[in-house]
PDB file of C-alpha atoms in Angstrom:
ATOM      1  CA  UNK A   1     -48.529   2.724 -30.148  1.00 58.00           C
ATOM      2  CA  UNK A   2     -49.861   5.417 -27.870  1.00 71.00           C
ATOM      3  CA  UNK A   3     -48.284   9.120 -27.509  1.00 70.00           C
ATOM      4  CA  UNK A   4     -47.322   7.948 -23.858  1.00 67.00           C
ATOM      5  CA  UNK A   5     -45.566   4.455 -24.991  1.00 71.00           C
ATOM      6  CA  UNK A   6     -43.614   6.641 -27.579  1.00 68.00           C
ATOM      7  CA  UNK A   7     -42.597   8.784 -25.230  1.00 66.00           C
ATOM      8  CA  UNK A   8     -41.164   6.131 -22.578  1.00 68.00           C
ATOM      9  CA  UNK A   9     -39.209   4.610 -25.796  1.00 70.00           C
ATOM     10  CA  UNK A  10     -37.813   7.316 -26.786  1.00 72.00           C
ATOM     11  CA  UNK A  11     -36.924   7.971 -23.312  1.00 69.00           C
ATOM     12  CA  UNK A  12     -35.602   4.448 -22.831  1.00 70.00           C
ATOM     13  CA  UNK A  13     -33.688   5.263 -26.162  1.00 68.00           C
ATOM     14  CA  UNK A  14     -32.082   8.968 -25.029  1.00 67.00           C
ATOM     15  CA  UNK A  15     -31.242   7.226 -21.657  1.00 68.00           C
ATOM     16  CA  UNK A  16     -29.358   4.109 -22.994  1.00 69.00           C
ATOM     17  CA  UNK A  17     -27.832   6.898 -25.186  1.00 66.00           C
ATOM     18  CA  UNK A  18     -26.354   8.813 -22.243  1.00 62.00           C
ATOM     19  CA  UNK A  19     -25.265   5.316 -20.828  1.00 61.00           C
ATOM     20  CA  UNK A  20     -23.249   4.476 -23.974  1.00 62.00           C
ATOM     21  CA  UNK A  21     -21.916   7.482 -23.869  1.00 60.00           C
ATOM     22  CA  UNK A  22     -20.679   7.584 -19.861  1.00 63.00           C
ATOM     23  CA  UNK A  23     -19.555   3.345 -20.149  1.00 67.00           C
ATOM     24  CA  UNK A  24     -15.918   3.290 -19.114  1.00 70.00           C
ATOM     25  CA  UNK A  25     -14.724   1.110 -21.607  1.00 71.00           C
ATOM     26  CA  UNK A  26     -11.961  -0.897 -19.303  1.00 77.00           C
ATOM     27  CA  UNK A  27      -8.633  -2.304 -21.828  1.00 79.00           C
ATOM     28  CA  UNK A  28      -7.939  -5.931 -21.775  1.00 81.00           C
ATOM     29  CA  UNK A  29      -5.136  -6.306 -19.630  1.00 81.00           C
ATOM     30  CA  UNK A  30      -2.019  -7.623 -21.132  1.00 83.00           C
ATOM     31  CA  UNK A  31       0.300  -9.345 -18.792  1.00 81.00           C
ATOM     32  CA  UNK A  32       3.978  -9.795 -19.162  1.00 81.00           C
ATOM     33  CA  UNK A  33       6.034 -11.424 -17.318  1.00 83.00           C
ATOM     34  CA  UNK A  34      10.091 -10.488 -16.262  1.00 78.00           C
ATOM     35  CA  UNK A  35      12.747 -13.296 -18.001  1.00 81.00           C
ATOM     36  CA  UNK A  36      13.831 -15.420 -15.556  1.00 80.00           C
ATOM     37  CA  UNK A  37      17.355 -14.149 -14.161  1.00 78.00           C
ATOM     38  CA  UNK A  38      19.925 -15.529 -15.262  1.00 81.00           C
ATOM     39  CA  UNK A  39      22.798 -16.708 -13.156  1.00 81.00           C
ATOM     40  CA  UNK A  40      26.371 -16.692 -13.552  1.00 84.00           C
ATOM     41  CA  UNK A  41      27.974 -19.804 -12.416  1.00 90.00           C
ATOM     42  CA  UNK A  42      30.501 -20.088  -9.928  1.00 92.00           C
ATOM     43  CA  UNK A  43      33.029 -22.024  -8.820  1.00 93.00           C
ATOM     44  CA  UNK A  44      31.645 -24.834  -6.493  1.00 94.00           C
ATOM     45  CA  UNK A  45      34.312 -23.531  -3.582  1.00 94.00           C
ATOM     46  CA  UNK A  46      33.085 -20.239  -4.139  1.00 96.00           C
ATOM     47  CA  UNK A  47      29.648 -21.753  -3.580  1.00 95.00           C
ATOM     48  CA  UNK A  48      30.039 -23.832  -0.625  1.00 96.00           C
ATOM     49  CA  UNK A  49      32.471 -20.505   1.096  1.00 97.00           C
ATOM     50  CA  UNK A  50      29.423 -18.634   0.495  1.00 96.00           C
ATOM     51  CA  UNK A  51      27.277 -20.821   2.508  1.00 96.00           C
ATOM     52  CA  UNK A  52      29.680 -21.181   5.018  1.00 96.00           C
ATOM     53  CA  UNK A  53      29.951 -17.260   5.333  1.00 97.00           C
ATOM     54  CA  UNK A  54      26.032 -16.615   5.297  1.00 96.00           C
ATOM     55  CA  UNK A  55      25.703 -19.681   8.178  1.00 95.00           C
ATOM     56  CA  UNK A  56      28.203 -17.349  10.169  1.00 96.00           C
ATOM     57  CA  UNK A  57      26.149 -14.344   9.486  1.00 96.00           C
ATOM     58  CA  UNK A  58      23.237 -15.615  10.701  1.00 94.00           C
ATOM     59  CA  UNK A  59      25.276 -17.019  13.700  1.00 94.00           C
ATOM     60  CA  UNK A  60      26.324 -13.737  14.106  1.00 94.00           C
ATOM     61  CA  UNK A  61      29.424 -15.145  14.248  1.00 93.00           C
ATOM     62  CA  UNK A  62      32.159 -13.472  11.807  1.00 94.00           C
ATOM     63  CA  UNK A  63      34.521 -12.516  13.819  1.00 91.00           C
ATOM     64  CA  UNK A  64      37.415 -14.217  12.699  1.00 92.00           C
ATOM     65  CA  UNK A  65      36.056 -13.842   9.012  1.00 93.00           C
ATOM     66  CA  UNK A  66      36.718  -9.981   9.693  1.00 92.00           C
ATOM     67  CA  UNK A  67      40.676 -10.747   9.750  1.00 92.00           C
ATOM     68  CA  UNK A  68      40.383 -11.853   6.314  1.00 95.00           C
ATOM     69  CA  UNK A  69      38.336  -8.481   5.309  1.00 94.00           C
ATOM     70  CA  UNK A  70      41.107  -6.227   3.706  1.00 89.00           C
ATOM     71  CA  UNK A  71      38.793  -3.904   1.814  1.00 91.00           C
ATOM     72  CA  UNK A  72      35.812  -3.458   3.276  1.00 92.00           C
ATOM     73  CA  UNK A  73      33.691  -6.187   1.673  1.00 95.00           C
ATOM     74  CA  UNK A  74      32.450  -7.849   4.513  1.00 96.00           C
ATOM     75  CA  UNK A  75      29.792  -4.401   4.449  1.00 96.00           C
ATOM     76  CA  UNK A  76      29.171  -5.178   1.557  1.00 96.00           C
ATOM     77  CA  UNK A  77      27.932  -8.466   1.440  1.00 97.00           C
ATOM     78  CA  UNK A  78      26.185  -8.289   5.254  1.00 97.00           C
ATOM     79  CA  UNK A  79      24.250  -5.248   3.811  1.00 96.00           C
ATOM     80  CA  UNK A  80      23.230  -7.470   0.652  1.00 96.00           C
ATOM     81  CA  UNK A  81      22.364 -10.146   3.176  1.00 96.00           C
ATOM     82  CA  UNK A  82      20.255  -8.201   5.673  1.00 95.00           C
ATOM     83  CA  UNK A  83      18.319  -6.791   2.813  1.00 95.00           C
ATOM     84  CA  UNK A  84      17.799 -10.304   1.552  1.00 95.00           C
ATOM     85  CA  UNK A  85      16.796 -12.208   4.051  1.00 90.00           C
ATOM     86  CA  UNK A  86      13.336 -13.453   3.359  1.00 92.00           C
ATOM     87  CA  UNK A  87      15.224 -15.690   0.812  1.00 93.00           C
ATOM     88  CA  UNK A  88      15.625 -19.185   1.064  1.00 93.00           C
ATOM     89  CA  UNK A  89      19.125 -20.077   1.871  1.00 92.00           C
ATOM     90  CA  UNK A  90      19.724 -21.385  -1.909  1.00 92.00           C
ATOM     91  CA  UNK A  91      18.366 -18.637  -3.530  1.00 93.00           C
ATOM     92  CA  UNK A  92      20.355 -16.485  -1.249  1.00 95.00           C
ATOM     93  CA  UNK A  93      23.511 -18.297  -1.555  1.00 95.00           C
ATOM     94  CA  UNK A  94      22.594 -17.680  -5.973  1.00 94.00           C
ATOM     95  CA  UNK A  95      21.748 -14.120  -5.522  1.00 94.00           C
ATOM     96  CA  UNK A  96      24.726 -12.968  -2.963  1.00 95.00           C
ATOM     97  CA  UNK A  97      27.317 -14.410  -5.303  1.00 95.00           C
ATOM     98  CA  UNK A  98      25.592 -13.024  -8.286  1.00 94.00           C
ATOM     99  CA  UNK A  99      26.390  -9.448  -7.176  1.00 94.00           C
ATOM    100  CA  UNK A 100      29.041 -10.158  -4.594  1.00 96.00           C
ATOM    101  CA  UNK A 101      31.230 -12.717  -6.114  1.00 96.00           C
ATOM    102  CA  UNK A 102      33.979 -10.284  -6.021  1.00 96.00           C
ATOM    103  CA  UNK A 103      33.449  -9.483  -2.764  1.00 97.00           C
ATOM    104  CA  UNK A 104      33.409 -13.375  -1.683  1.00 97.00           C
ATOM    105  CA  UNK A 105      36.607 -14.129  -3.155  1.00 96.00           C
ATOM    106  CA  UNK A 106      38.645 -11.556  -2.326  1.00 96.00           C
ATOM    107  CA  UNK A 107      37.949 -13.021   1.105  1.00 97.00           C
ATOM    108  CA  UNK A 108      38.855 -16.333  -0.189  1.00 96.00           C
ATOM    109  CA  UNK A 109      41.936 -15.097  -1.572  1.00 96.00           C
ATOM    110  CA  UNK A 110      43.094 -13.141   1.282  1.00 96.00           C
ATOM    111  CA  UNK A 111      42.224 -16.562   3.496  1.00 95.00           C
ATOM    112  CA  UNK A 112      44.652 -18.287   0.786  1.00 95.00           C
ATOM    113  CA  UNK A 113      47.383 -15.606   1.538  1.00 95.00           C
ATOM    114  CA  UNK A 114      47.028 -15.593   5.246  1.00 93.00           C
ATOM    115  CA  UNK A 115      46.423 -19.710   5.546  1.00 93.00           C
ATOM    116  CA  UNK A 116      47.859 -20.911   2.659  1.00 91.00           C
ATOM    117  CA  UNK A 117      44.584 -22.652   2.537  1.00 92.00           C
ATOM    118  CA  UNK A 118      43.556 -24.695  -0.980  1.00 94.00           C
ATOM    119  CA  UNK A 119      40.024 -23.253  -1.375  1.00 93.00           C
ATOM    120  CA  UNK A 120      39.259 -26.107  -4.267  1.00 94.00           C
ATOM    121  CA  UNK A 121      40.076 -28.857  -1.534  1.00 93.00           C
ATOM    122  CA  UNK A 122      37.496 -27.143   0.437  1.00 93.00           C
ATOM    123  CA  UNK A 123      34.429 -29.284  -0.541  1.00 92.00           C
ATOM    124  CA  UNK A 124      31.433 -28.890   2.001  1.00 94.00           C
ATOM    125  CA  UNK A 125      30.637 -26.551   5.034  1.00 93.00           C
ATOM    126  CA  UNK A 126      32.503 -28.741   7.452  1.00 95.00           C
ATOM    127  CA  UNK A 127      35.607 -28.256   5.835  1.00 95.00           C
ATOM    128  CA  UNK A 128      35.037 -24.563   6.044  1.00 95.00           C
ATOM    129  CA  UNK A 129      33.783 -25.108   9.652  1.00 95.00           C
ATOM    130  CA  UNK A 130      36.783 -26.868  10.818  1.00 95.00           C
ATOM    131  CA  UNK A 131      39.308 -24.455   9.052  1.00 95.00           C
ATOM    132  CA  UNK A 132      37.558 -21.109  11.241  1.00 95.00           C
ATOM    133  CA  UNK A 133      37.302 -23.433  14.681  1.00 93.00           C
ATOM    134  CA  UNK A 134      40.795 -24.356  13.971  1.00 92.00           C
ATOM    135  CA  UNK A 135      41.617 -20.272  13.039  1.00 91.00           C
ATOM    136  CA  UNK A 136      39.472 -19.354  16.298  1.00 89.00           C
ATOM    137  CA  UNK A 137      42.095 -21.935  18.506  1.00 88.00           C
ATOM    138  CA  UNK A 138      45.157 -20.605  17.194  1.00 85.00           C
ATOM    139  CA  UNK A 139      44.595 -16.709  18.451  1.00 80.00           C
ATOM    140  CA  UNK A 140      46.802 -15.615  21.365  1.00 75.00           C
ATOM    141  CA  UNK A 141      44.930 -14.807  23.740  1.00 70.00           C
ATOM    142  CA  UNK A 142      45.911 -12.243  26.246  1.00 49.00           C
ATOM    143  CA  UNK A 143      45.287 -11.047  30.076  1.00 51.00           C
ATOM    144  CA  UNK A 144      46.675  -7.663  30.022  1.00 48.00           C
TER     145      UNK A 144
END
C-alpha cells in the first residue's frame, strides 16, 4: 500500500471512530399495556335507571328527575356525563355507575320514597319512560 492509501484508511478508521462514538444508541421500547378495568356489577334496575337517566340527559330533559335529587347528585353525575361523552352509550352506562352508583340510587331510592315505586319491577326503559310521563301528568299546574 502507498503512503496516500494509508493515510485515507486510517482516516476512514479515525472517522468511523468518531461515528461510533457520536451513534445514539436508541433502547428497545418495551410496551405495557393498562389491565383491563374491572367493573363492579350492578343491579340490572340500577342498570336500565341509568340508561333511562342518561337518555334524559341527553334529551335535556331532567326536570322532573330533579324532584327526586335530595343531595345534590344529579351534579354529580351530569358533570361525569358531560365529561364522558365521546363514550358509547354502553360503555357510558358501565363507567357512570362505576363511580356514580351511589349517586344513581339514592335517586332511585328517593323515587321509591316519593312513588312508592318497585325499582326491581322496573325492567326496560319504557317502564322508566312511562313512570316520568306519568310523574310529568300528575304536576299541578298553575296560572297565577
Amino acid at each position: 500500500m502507498t503512503e496516500k492509501e494509508d493515510n485515507i484508511k486510517e482516516q476512514d478508521n479515525e472517522q468511523e471512530q468518531e461515528n461510533e462514538d457520536l451513534k445514539v444508541v436508541m433502547p428497545d421500547a418495551e410496551w405495557t399495556t393498562m389491565p383491563d378495568e374491572e367493573f363492579d356489577e350492578q343491579p340490572d334496575y340500577l342498570k336500565v335507571f341509568t340508561d333511562f337517566y342518561i337518555a334524559k340527559f341527553n334529551q335535556r330533559d331532567l326536570e322532573i328527575m330533579n324532584m327526586y335529587d335530595v343531595n345534590s347528585n344529579m351534579v354529580d353525575i351530569n358533570h361525569y356525563v358531560i365529561d364522558n361523552i365521546n363514550f358509547g352509550r354502553r360503555e357510558l352506562i358501565k363507567h357512570a355507575l362505576q363511580y356514580h352508583a351511589n349517586n344513581f340510587q339514592s335517586i332511585v331510592d328517593e323515587i321509591v320514597k316519593q312513588d312508592k315505586v318497585e325499582p326491581e319491577k322496573m325492567t326496560s326503559y319504557k317502564d322508566w319512560n312511562n313512570w316520568y310521563e306519568n310523574r310529568r301528568d300528575n304536576i299541578s299546574t298553575s296560572l297565577s
